[in-house]
Tab-separated table of C-alpha atoms in Angstrom:
chain	number	residue	atom	x	y	z
F	1	MET	CA	-1.872	51.245	26.258
F	2	SER	CA	-0.003	48.124	26.115
F	3	ALA	CA	-0.854	46.906	22.724
F	4	ARG	CA	2.826	45.778	21.975
F	5	LEU	CA	3.453	43.966	24.976
F	6	ASP	CA	0.627	41.544	24.116
F	7	THR	CA	2.299	40.982	20.354
F	8	GLY	CA	2.993	37.420	21.801
F	9	ARG	CA	-0.273	36.469	22.638
F	10	PRO	CA	-2.191	35.970	19.200
F	11	GLN	CA	1.113	34.366	17.051
F	12	ARG	CA	0.716	31.618	20.061
F	13	LEU	CA	-3.364	31.228	19.873
F	14	GLY	CA	-2.567	31.359	16.068
F	15	ARG	CA	-0.671	27.818	16.458
F	16	GLY	CA	-2.916	26.320	19.102
F	17	TRP	CA	-4.337	23.908	16.673
F	18	LEU	CA	-0.422	22.195	16.793
F	19	TYR	CA	-1.751	20.729	20.074
F	20	LEU	CA	-4.784	18.832	18.889
F	21	LEU	CA	-2.532	17.452	16.180
F	22	PRO	CA	-1.839	14.424	18.749
F	23	VAL	CA	-5.282	13.926	19.323
F	24	LEU	CA	-6.040	13.831	15.862
F	25	LEU	CA	-3.304	11.649	15.202
F	26	PHE	CA	-4.305	9.505	17.749
F	27	ALA	CA	-7.802	9.361	15.981
F	28	ALA	CA	-7.075	8.414	13.090
F	29	ILE	CA	-4.887	5.700	14.119
F	30	GLY	CA	-7.617	4.500	16.431
F	31	VAL	CA	-9.531	4.256	13.666
F	32	VAL	CA	-7.710	2.289	11.217
F	33	LEU	CA	-6.477	-0.416	13.884
F	34	ALA	CA	-10.599	-0.661	14.623
F	35	LEU	CA	-10.902	-1.539	11.172
F	36	GLY	CA	-7.912	-4.061	11.058
F	37	LEU	CA	-9.747	-5.804	13.816
F	38	GLU	CA	-12.512	-6.427	11.549
F	39	ARG	CA	-10.535	-7.973	9.023
F	40	ASP	CA	-9.613	-11.921	9.420
F	41	ALA	CA	-6.057	-11.053	8.681
F	42	ARG	CA	-5.605	-14.801	7.868
F	43	THR	CA	-7.846	-14.571	5.027
F	44	LEU	CA	-5.779	-13.721	2.070
F	45	PRO	CA	-7.273	-11.950	-0.909
F	46	SER	CA	-7.416	-14.217	-4.364
F	47	VAL	CA	-5.611	-12.695	-7.285
F	48	LEU	CA	-7.563	-15.268	-9.269
F	49	ILE	CA	-11.144	-13.399	-8.705
F	50	ASP	CA	-12.066	-12.471	-12.167
F	51	LYS	CA	-9.924	-14.528	-13.600
F	52	PRO	CA	-10.552	-17.520	-15.719
F	53	ALA	CA	-9.917	-21.284	-13.423
F	54	PRO	CA	-6.667	-22.971	-14.039
F	55	GLU	CA	-5.540	-25.734	-16.213
F	56	PHE	CA	-5.956	-28.744	-15.199
F	57	ALA	CA	-6.732	-32.573	-15.666
F	58	LEU	CA	-6.929	-34.436	-12.205
F	59	PRO	CA	-7.518	-38.521	-12.622
F	60	PRO	CA	-10.338	-39.903	-10.581
F	61	LEU	CA	-10.820	-41.385	-7.510
F	62	PRO	CA	-10.599	-45.298	-7.739
F	63	GLY	CA	-13.785	-47.048	-6.509
F	64	ARG	CA	-15.876	-43.611	-7.146
F	65	ASP	CA	-18.029	-43.697	-10.177
F	66	ASP	CA	-16.161	-40.421	-12.040
F	67	ARG	CA	-13.832	-39.931	-14.937
F	68	GLY	CA	-12.024	-37.280	-12.820
F	69	PHE	CA	-11.895	-33.639	-13.189
F	70	THR	CA	-10.568	-31.346	-15.911
F	71	ARG	CA	-11.207	-27.616	-16.761
F	72	ALA	CA	-13.577	-28.317	-19.136
F	73	ASP	CA	-16.268	-29.520	-16.646
F	74	LEU	CA	-16.121	-25.901	-15.553
F	75	ASN	CA	-17.356	-24.528	-18.952
F	76	GLY	CA	-20.957	-23.701	-19.716
F	77	GLN	CA	-22.645	-23.944	-15.842
F	78	VAL	CA	-22.302	-22.008	-12.378
F	79	ALA	CA	-20.653	-24.438	-10.154
F	80	LEU	CA	-18.706	-24.740	-6.917
F	81	VAL	CA	-15.274	-26.165	-6.571
F	82	ASN	CA	-14.205	-27.451	-3.181
F	83	ILE	CA	-10.941	-28.326	-2.076
F	84	PHE	CA	-11.241	-30.840	0.638
F	85	ALA	CA	-9.445	-33.703	2.308
F	86	SER	CA	-10.554	-36.755	4.631
F	87	TRP	CA	-7.606	-35.658	6.935
F	88	CYS	CA	-8.856	-32.233	7.299
F	89	VAL	CA	-11.347	-31.838	10.640
F	90	PRO	CA	-12.820	-28.014	9.384
F	91	CYS	CA	-13.845	-30.580	5.960
F	92	ARG	CA	-16.102	-32.523	7.919
F	93	ILE	CA	-17.788	-29.508	9.741
F	94	GLU	CA	-18.396	-27.853	6.096
F	95	HIS	CA	-19.662	-31.241	4.776
F	96	PRO	CA	-23.335	-31.221	5.357
F	97	VAL	CA	-23.327	-27.380	3.839
F	98	LEU	CA	-21.947	-28.742	0.564
F	99	GLU	CA	-24.908	-31.541	1.012
F	100	GLN	CA	-27.347	-29.444	1.419
F	101	LEU	CA	-26.425	-27.022	-1.666
F	102	ALA	CA	-26.099	-30.303	-4.073
F	103	ARG	CA	-29.816	-31.526	-2.980
F	104	GLU	CA	-31.047	-27.512	-3.915
F	105	GLY	CA	-29.312	-28.544	-7.223
F	106	VAL	CA	-26.123	-26.569	-7.141
F	107	VAL	CA	-23.336	-28.137	-8.706
F	108	VAL	CA	-20.259	-28.961	-6.793
F	109	HIS	CA	-17.420	-30.528	-7.711
F	110	ALA	CA	-14.326	-31.015	-5.862
F	111	ILE	CA	-10.464	-31.432	-5.926
F	112	ASN	CA	-9.053	-34.145	-3.236
F	113	TYR	CA	-6.080	-32.172	-1.493
F	114	LYS	CA	-3.245	-34.621	-1.131
F	115	ASP	CA	-5.381	-37.513	0.579
F	116	ASP	CA	-5.043	-41.404	0.366
F	117	PRO	CA	-7.516	-42.363	-2.327
F	118	ARG	CA	-8.988	-45.257	-0.067
F	119	ASP	CA	-9.805	-42.582	2.728
F	120	ALA	CA	-10.836	-40.432	0.409
F	121	LEU	CA	-13.403	-42.636	-0.305
F	122	ALA	CA	-14.132	-43.804	2.930
F	123	PHE	CA	-14.858	-40.601	3.480
F	124	LEU	CA	-17.776	-39.483	1.062
F	125	ARG	CA	-19.759	-43.366	1.746
F	126	THR	CA	-19.160	-42.085	5.406
F	127	LEU	CA	-20.276	-38.168	5.279
F	128	GLY	CA	-22.227	-38.278	2.044
F	129	ASP	CA	-21.011	-37.437	-1.403
F	130	PRO	CA	-22.358	-34.381	-2.756
F	131	PHE	CA	-19.626	-33.938	-5.386
F	132	ALA	CA	-20.646	-33.661	-9.287
F	133	ARG	CA	-17.065	-34.531	-10.343
F	134	VAL	CA	-13.995	-35.299	-7.871
F	135	GLY	CA	-10.629	-34.766	-9.043
F	136	MET	CA	-7.141	-36.752	-6.936
F	137	ASP	CA	-4.784	-33.912	-6.475
F	138	ARG	CA	-2.227	-35.704	-4.496
F	139	GLU	CA	0.561	-33.672	-4.877
F	140	GLY	CA	-1.170	-30.628	-4.256
F	141	ARG	CA	0.203	-29.374	-7.396
F	142	ALA	CA	-3.273	-28.431	-8.802
F	143	ALA	CA	-4.125	-26.263	-5.700
F	144	ILE	CA	-1.256	-24.479	-5.741
F	145	ASP	CA	-2.425	-23.274	-9.704
F	146	TRP	CA	-5.518	-22.283	-7.541
F	147	GLY	CA	-3.656	-20.074	-5.035
F	148	VAL	CA	-4.984	-22.680	-2.347
F	149	TYR	CA	-2.974	-22.134	0.684
F	150	GLY	CA	-4.972	-24.525	3.351
F	151	VAL	CA	-7.997	-26.514	3.025
F	152	PRO	CA	-11.388	-26.779	3.105
F	153	GLU	CA	-11.414	-23.901	0.244
F	154	THR	CA	-14.296	-23.640	-2.220
F	155	PHE	CA	-14.131	-21.512	-5.205
F	156	VAL	CA	-17.718	-20.153	-7.052
F	157	ILE	CA	-16.932	-20.450	-10.880
F	158	ASP	CA	-19.262	-18.667	-13.338
F	159	ARG	CA	-20.842	-20.091	-16.899
F	160	GLU	CA	-17.752	-18.824	-18.533
F	161	GLY	CA	-15.482	-20.279	-16.113
F	162	ARG	CA	-14.142	-17.729	-14.622
F	163	ILE	CA	-13.324	-17.592	-10.551
F	164	ARG	CA	-16.030	-15.273	-9.003
F	165	TYR	CA	-15.709	-15.648	-5.319
F	166	ARG	CA	-13.393	-17.638	-2.855
F	167	HIS	CA	-13.870	-18.717	0.707
F	168	VAL	CA	-10.873	-19.781	2.748
F	169	GLY	CA	-11.892	-22.218	5.673
F	170	PRO	CA	-15.295	-24.181	6.417
F	171	ILE	CA	-18.628	-22.841	4.744
F	172	GLN	CA	-20.729	-21.621	7.794
F	173	PRO	CA	-24.201	-21.473	7.302
F	174	ARG	CA	-24.246	-17.981	7.982
F	175	ASP	CA	-21.380	-17.675	5.012
F	176	LEU	CA	-24.098	-19.657	3.050
F	177	GLU	CA	-26.944	-17.182	3.400
F	178	ARG	CA	-24.916	-13.478	3.523
F	179	THR	CA	-22.445	-14.331	0.616
F	180	LEU	CA	-22.913	-17.684	-1.307
F	181	ARG	CA	-26.572	-18.114	-1.375
F	182	PRO	CA	-27.227	-14.162	-2.920
F	183	LEU	CA	-23.999	-14.937	-5.592
F	184	LEU	CA	-25.029	-18.197	-6.801
F	185	ALA	CA	-28.971	-16.360	-7.790
F	186	LYS	CA	-27.077	-13.832	-9.054
F	187	LEU	CA	-24.767	-15.945	-11.723
F	188	ALA	CA	-27.806	-18.460	-12.107
F	189	GLN	CA	-29.821	-15.465	-13.981
S	1	MET	CA	28.490	-18.260	37.383
S	2	ILE	CA	24.973	-19.678	37.198
S	3	ARG	CA	23.358	-16.606	35.923
S	4	ALA	CA	26.665	-15.433	33.317
S	5	ARG	CA	26.231	-19.249	31.696
S	6	LEU	CA	22.272	-18.406	31.434
S	7	LEU	CA	22.979	-15.083	30.011
S	8	LEU	CA	25.407	-16.924	27.353
S	9	ALA	CA	22.746	-19.837	26.999
S	10	VAL	CA	20.226	-17.524	25.472
S	11	PRO	CA	21.789	-16.457	22.760
S	12	LEU	CA	23.366	-19.645	22.010
S	13	LEU	CA	19.770	-21.468	21.930
S	14	LEU	CA	18.801	-18.593	19.609
S	15	LEU	CA	21.691	-19.194	17.148
S	16	ALA	CA	21.160	-22.808	17.344
S	17	LEU	CA	17.037	-22.325	16.764
S	18	SER	CA	18.006	-20.000	13.637
S	19	ALA	CA	20.647	-21.736	11.925
S	20	ARG	CA	18.345	-24.885	12.133
S	21	ALA	CA	17.833	-26.180	8.214
S	22	VAL	CA	14.329	-26.668	7.456
S	23	THR	CA	15.141	-27.588	4.023
S	24	GLY	CA	16.181	-31.800	3.852
S	25	PRO	CA	18.551	-33.137	2.309
S	26	ASP	CA	16.154	-34.907	0.063
S	27	GLU	CA	15.157	-31.245	-1.445
S	28	MET	CA	18.449	-29.961	-2.120
S	29	LEU	CA	19.675	-29.460	-5.714
S	30	ALA	CA	22.930	-31.385	-6.596
S	31	ASP	CA	24.169	-28.416	-8.437
S	32	PRO	CA	25.591	-26.222	-5.454
S	33	GLU	CA	25.226	-23.011	-7.268
S	34	LEU	CA	21.461	-23.497	-8.532
S	35	GLU	CA	21.121	-24.647	-4.531
S	36	ALA	CA	22.475	-21.164	-3.632
S	37	ARG	CA	20.113	-19.694	-5.687
S	38	ALA	CA	17.245	-21.527	-4.839
S	39	ARG	CA	17.627	-20.694	-1.225
S	40	ALA	CA	18.421	-17.121	-1.734
S	41	LEU	CA	14.756	-17.048	-3.440
S	42	GLY	CA	13.419	-18.842	-1.111
S	43	LYS	CA	14.249	-16.353	1.746
S	44	GLU	CA	12.100	-13.613	-0.137
S	45	LEU	CA	9.257	-15.978	-0.492
S	46	ARG	CA	6.722	-15.990	1.868
S	47	CYS	CA	4.800	-19.159	3.464
S	48	LEU	CA	1.167	-18.647	3.195
S	49	VAL	CA	0.421	-20.636	5.730
S	50	CYS	CA	2.465	-19.048	8.716
S	51	GLN	CA	2.347	-15.747	7.209
S	52	ASN	CA	5.859	-14.357	8.979
S	53	GLN	CA	8.086	-16.804	7.876
S	54	SER	CA	9.614	-17.342	4.519
S	55	ILE	CA	9.473	-20.845	2.657
S	56	ASP	CA	13.025	-21.581	3.299
S	57	ASP	CA	12.317	-21.154	7.119
S	58	SER	CA	9.364	-22.894	7.174
S	59	ASP	CA	8.312	-26.718	8.080
S	60	ALA	CA	4.673	-26.356	6.712
S	61	PRO	CA	3.520	-28.707	3.856
S	62	LEU	CA	2.768	-25.843	1.442
S	63	ALA	CA	6.048	-24.097	2.104
S	64	ARG	CA	7.923	-27.439	1.321
S	65	ASP	CA	5.689	-27.981	-1.877
S	66	LEU	CA	6.852	-24.265	-2.928
S	67	ARG	CA	10.501	-24.856	-2.459
S	68	ARG	CA	10.309	-28.060	-4.891
S	69	ILE	CA	8.449	-25.841	-7.050
S	70	VAL	CA	11.260	-23.192	-6.930
S	71	ARG	CA	13.833	-26.036	-7.430
S	72	GLU	CA	12.040	-27.430	-10.301
S	73	GLN	CA	11.643	-24.430	-12.037
S	74	LEU	CA	15.614	-23.361	-11.355
S	75	VAL	CA	16.354	-26.418	-12.730
S	76	ALA	CA	14.221	-25.978	-15.857
S	77	GLY	CA	15.901	-22.814	-16.382
S	78	ALA	CA	13.557	-20.127	-15.325
S	79	SER	CA	15.152	-17.247	-13.617
S	80	GLU	CA	14.522	-15.699	-10.580
S	81	ALA	CA	12.017	-12.896	-11.867
S	82	GLU	CA	9.876	-15.566	-13.749
S	83	ILE	CA	9.620	-18.082	-10.842
S	84	LYS	CA	8.398	-14.817	-8.651
S	85	ARG	CA	5.736	-14.015	-11.493
S	86	PHE	CA	4.677	-17.567	-11.209
S	87	LEU	CA	3.805	-17.556	-7.586
S	88	VAL	CA	2.478	-14.063	-7.890
S	89	GLU	CA	0.038	-15.347	-10.435
S	90	ARG	CA	-1.151	-17.502	-8.169
S	91	TYR	CA	-1.056	-15.859	-4.372
S	92	GLY	CA	-0.398	-12.426	-5.507
S	93	GLU	CA	2.493	-9.887	-4.328
S	94	PHE	CA	1.657	-11.223	-0.722
S	95	VAL	CA	3.820	-14.184	-1.202
S	96	LEU	CA	6.825	-11.627	-1.871
S	97	LEU	CA	8.492	-10.864	1.571
S	98	LYS	CA	9.708	-7.546	0.002
S	99	PRO	CA	6.935	-6.120	-1.903
S	100	PRO	CA	7.475	-4.053	-4.879
S	101	VAL	CA	7.105	-0.335	-5.108
S	102	SER	CA	3.546	-0.016	-6.680
S	103	PRO	CA	0.914	2.347	-6.323
S	104	ALA	CA	-0.721	0.149	-3.538
S	105	THR	CA	2.308	0.147	-1.229
S	106	TRP	CA	3.931	3.316	-2.499
S	107	LEU	CA	2.729	4.283	1.231
S	108	LEU	CA	4.393	1.850	2.823
S	109	TRP	CA	7.429	2.497	0.944
S	110	ALA	CA	7.373	6.309	2.001
S	111	GLY	CA	6.102	5.758	5.546
S	112	PRO	CA	9.171	6.310	7.301
S	113	PHE	CA	10.460	9.152	5.304
S	114	LEU	CA	7.423	10.791	5.504
S	115	MET	CA	7.006	10.628	9.431
S	116	ALA	CA	10.572	11.778	9.807
S	117	ALA	CA	10.230	14.442	7.483
S	118	ALA	CA	6.920	15.597	9.666
S	119	GLY	CA	8.786	14.721	12.911
S	120	ALA	CA	11.748	17.379	11.255
S	121	ALA	CA	9.178	19.855	10.657
S	122	LEU	CA	7.868	19.999	13.822
S	123	VAL	CA	11.073	20.082	15.507
S	124	TRP	CA	12.214	23.021	13.325
S	125	THR	CA	8.714	24.780	14.107
S	126	PHE	CA	9.436	24.616	17.699
S	127	VAL	CA	13.066	25.535	17.465
S	128	ARG	CA	12.022	28.802	15.502
S	129	ALA	CA	9.074	29.709	17.349
S	130	ARG	CA	11.420	29.760	20.963
S	131	SER	CA	14.098	31.479	19.005
S	132	VAL	CA	12.288	34.439	18.172
S	133	ARG	CA	10.030	35.070	20.860
S	134	PRO	CA	12.857	36.427	23.370
S	135	GLU	CA	13.759	39.110	20.744
S	136	GLU	CA	10.650	40.583	20.199
S	137	VAL	CA	9.794	40.629	24.304
S	138	THR	CA	13.426	42.633	25.032
S	139	GLU	CA	13.220	44.758	22.785
S	140	LEU	CA	11.013	47.650	24.448
S	141	THR	CA	10.018	51.255	22.991
S	142	ALA	CA	10.464	54.014	25.057
S	143	GLU	CA	6.377	54.739	25.704
S	144	GLU	CA	6.659	51.099	27.143
S	145	ARG	CA	9.277	51.925	29.186
S	146	GLN	CA	7.628	54.742	30.623
S	147	ALA	CA	4.727	52.992	30.969
S	148	LEU	CA	6.280	49.808	32.947
S	149	GLU	CA	8.097	52.072	35.317
S	150	ARG	CA	4.942	54.016	36.074
S	151	LEU	CA	3.631	50.312	36.867
S	152	LEU	CA	6.254	49.697	39.100
S	153	GLU	CA	6.421	52.850	40.914
S	154	GLY	CA	2.501	52.970	41.216
S	155	GLY	CA	2.061	49.869	41.807
S	156	SER	CA	0.821	48.720	45.246
S	157	GLY	CA	1.544	44.943	45.157
S	158	GLU	CA	0.026	44.471	42.479
S	159	ARG	CA	1.233	41.878	39.889
S	160	THR	CA	3.377	43.483	36.689
S	161	ARG	CA	3.907	40.478	34.683
């Protein structure tokens, strides 16, 4: 009898999905924020990945048997480039990891960032010297060419002298197993 | 009154903080025009260490180094665009406080307008839904009117809504 009286109802049901919209929006925002929590916002991706390492020619650390560190040293072999300073506390934490890698035969070079050469030398004499070449970057200009924004940072360079990976902050044993060792093994093939 | 003075003191203190110039006198260029360009450009460049400050605002050593590079390049005759490119090549577009419109950032730029459009569409549908319904309900056919009257007369306390 009252078919027309009910006309409003099916229409309202058809729009029912609109009431779900806030819930869906909330879920979507929740997922995005949860993913954001997982990421470390302070770790910036390097724009230099897969690009050739920048040109540089750094003088040696006086008192160390070395001739300095230049761009040419990066051609022909897989290597790590570590940016360190004696005044940098996380660098001290990281140092045993670099020594371990050097003992295993990995070539590790270093850019000594904004340091007093005497302090840097004392740092290496006390904690050990895992580095093949060390270049002194007293003004921090070479580091800027590498896109460095803090110490320590470590770059993985392939045989062609390209930057393949950047690690920001001290390398923890976990980073060594999860990322660095697999990458070094892949590049060494 | 003490409270009134406090109310005045807070904004004044904030003003003093914001007015504090980080750029030291030793960094400033002798040419006031170039210095003004360096300051303006510095405000557009992000301090990578503090991340939410410009290099013009930041005390961080890296910000100071970048300010020096900006000034050196300006003195050497570089344009603002060239200096920005120099820094983007090293630090990525993140170094620019105002990101350029690119495939990666169009959502960021269009976002507020998309949200406003979505809101307007929502409001429009609700307003339309409300204005339409009463008209449909008020127009009863003759049959319906009869049916309604039957119900109202014959109904013994039953709800007729």
